[in-house]
mmCIF file of C-alpha atoms in Angstrom:
data_model
loop_
_atom_site.group_PDB
_atom_site.id
_atom_site.type_symbol
_atom_site.label_atom_id
_atom_site.label_comp_id
_atom_site.label_asym_id
_atom_site.label_seq_id
_atom_site.Cartn_x
_atom_site.Cartn_y
_atom_site.Cartn_z
ATOM 1 C CA UNK A 1 -16.431 -40.362 -19.474
ATOM 2 C CA UNK A 2 -18.991 -38.358 -21.356
ATOM 3 C CA UNK A 3 -18.993 -34.839 -22.545
ATOM 4 C CA UNK A 4 -21.588 -33.680 -19.889
ATOM 5 C CA UNK A 5 -19.648 -35.255 -16.904
ATOM 6 C CA UNK A 6 -16.621 -33.375 -18.083
ATOM 7 C CA UNK A 7 -18.619 -30.134 -18.361
ATOM 8 C CA UNK A 8 -20.198 -30.709 -14.840
ATOM 9 C CA UNK A 9 -16.661 -31.213 -13.482
ATOM 10 C CA UNK A 10 -15.250 -28.206 -14.934
ATOM 11 C CA UNK A 11 -18.202 -25.991 -13.573
ATOM 12 C CA UNK A 12 -17.722 -27.605 -10.163
ATOM 13 C CA UNK A 13 -14.187 -26.957 -10.096
ATOM 14 C CA UNK A 14 -14.643 -23.263 -11.082
ATOM 15 C CA UNK A 15 -17.358 -22.986 -8.273
ATOM 16 C CA UNK A 16 -15.228 -24.319 -5.659
ATOM 17 C CA UNK A 17 -12.132 -22.104 -6.897
ATOM 18 C CA UNK A 18 -14.563 -19.040 -6.800
ATOM 19 C CA UNK A 19 -15.806 -19.794 -3.488
ATOM 20 C CA UNK A 20 -12.497 -20.476 -2.092
ATOM 21 C CA UNK A 21 -10.989 -17.188 -3.507
ATOM 22 C CA UNK A 22 -13.852 -15.134 -2.502
ATOM 23 C CA UNK A 23 -14.647 -14.214 -6.117
ATOM 24 C CA UNK A 24 -18.036 -12.809 -6.626
ATOM 25 C CA UNK A 25 -19.714 -12.005 -9.958
ATOM 26 C CA UNK A 26 -20.518 -8.462 -10.605
ATOM 27 C CA UNK A 27 -24.385 -8.849 -10.332
ATOM 28 C CA UNK A 28 -26.595 -6.434 -9.027
ATOM 29 C CA UNK A 29 -28.301 -8.244 -6.118
ATOM 30 C CA UNK A 30 -30.769 -5.574 -4.813
ATOM 31 C CA UNK A 31 -34.046 -6.806 -4.388
ATOM 32 C CA UNK A 32 -36.997 -5.338 -5.997
ATOM 33 C CA UNK A 33 -38.634 -2.523 -4.097
ATOM 34 C CA UNK A 34 -35.720 -1.495 -2.091
ATOM 35 C CA UNK A 35 -34.764 2.198 -1.840
ATOM 36 C CA UNK A 36 -31.223 3.213 -3.129
ATOM 37 C CA UNK A 37 -29.134 4.411 -0.246
ATOM 38 C CA UNK A 38 -26.356 6.338 -2.022
ATOM 39 C CA UNK A 39 -26.203 10.129 -2.120
ATOM 40 C CA UNK A 40 -26.074 12.062 -5.100
ATOM 41 C CA UNK A 41 -22.679 13.434 -6.040
ATOM 42 C CA UNK A 42 -22.177 16.709 -4.266
ATOM 43 C CA UNK A 43 -19.459 19.095 -6.063
ATOM 44 C CA UNK A 44 -16.456 19.223 -3.844
ATOM 45 C CA UNK A 45 -17.204 16.643 -1.435
ATOM 46 C CA UNK A 46 -15.015 13.581 -1.096
ATOM 47 C CA UNK A 47 -16.593 10.027 -1.516
ATOM 48 C CA UNK A 48 -15.081 8.974 1.675
ATOM 49 C CA UNK A 49 -16.983 11.606 3.493
ATOM 50 C CA UNK A 50 -20.330 10.956 1.984
ATOM 51 C CA UNK A 51 -19.851 7.266 2.731
ATOM 52 C CA UNK A 52 -18.905 7.921 6.479
ATOM 53 C CA UNK A 53 -22.055 10.007 6.848
ATOM 54 C CA UNK A 54 -24.042 7.681 5.174
ATOM 55 C CA UNK A 55 -22.742 4.938 7.346
ATOM 56 C CA UNK A 56 -23.519 6.903 10.549
ATOM 57 C CA UNK A 57 -27.073 7.220 9.808
ATOM 58 C CA UNK A 58 -27.655 3.619 8.741
ATOM 59 C CA UNK A 59 -27.708 4.112 5.121
ATOM 60 C CA UNK A 60 -30.592 6.689 5.155
ATOM 61 C CA UNK A 61 -29.729 9.010 2.421
ATOM 62 C CA UNK A 62 -32.619 11.414 3.080
ATOM 63 C CA UNK A 63 -31.589 11.853 6.687
ATOM 64 C CA UNK A 64 -27.971 12.375 5.602
ATOM 65 C CA UNK A 65 -29.114 15.045 3.104
ATOM 66 C CA UNK A 66 -31.207 16.704 5.465
ATOM 67 C CA UNK A 67 -28.396 16.990 8.160
ATOM 68 C CA UNK A 68 -26.035 18.643 5.678
ATOM 69 C CA UNK A 69 -28.740 20.899 4.555
ATOM 70 C CA UNK A 70 -29.481 21.871 8.123
ATOM 71 C CA UNK A 71 -25.835 22.640 8.653
ATOM 72 C CA UNK A 72 -25.702 24.359 5.375
ATOM 73 C CA UNK A 73 -28.711 26.716 6.260
ATOM 74 C CA UNK A 74 -26.997 27.579 9.673
ATOM 75 C CA UNK A 75 -23.604 28.304 8.091
ATOM 76 C CA UNK A 76 -24.248 29.626 4.511
ATOM 77 C CA UNK A 77 -20.849 30.881 3.950
ATOM 78 C CA UNK A 78 -19.017 27.585 4.536
ATOM 79 C CA UNK A 79 -18.053 25.186 1.810
ATOM 80 C CA UNK A 80 -20.041 22.028 0.942
ATOM 81 C CA UNK A 81 -17.088 19.696 2.326
ATOM 82 C CA UNK A 82 -17.255 21.717 5.655
ATOM 83 C CA UNK A 83 -20.855 21.227 5.918
ATOM 84 C CA UNK A 84 -20.631 17.516 5.376
ATOM 85 C CA UNK A 85 -17.778 17.160 7.856
ATOM 86 C CA UNK A 86 -19.770 19.271 10.497
ATOM 87 C CA UNK A 87 -22.780 16.967 10.212
ATOM 88 C CA UNK A 88 -20.504 14.058 10.844
ATOM 89 C CA UNK A 89 -18.947 15.645 13.876
ATOM 90 C CA UNK A 90 -22.542 16.629 15.268
ATOM 91 C CA UNK A 91 -23.780 13.005 15.171
ATOM 92 C CA UNK A 92 -20.501 11.772 16.684
ATOM 93 C CA UNK A 93 -20.586 14.350 19.395
ATOM 94 C CA UNK A 94 -24.312 13.533 20.226
ATOM 95 C CA UNK A 95 -23.653 9.976 20.465
ATOM 96 C CA UNK A 96 -20.798 10.402 22.908
ATOM 97 C CA UNK A 97 -23.015 12.569 25.174
#
């Protein structure tokens, strides 16, 4: 058996193992020209809250930011976390109606 066939066999075994275990290499797969959908880190706002709102607006960060800003403008005395939760509540309420 040649050296090349051994290397190919090892690579094939590693590929099959990775496929079976679901291991993915940490490679950034975003296509060029696509927009970044994450929201900027807000002080005092939990990550799960930000992700939930982003998921509700279909990944559109500008829509999520605008909704939070609208809630914040109408309720200037409320904390940032409350504004994010209120935006989530409003979307869910509107979808039920």
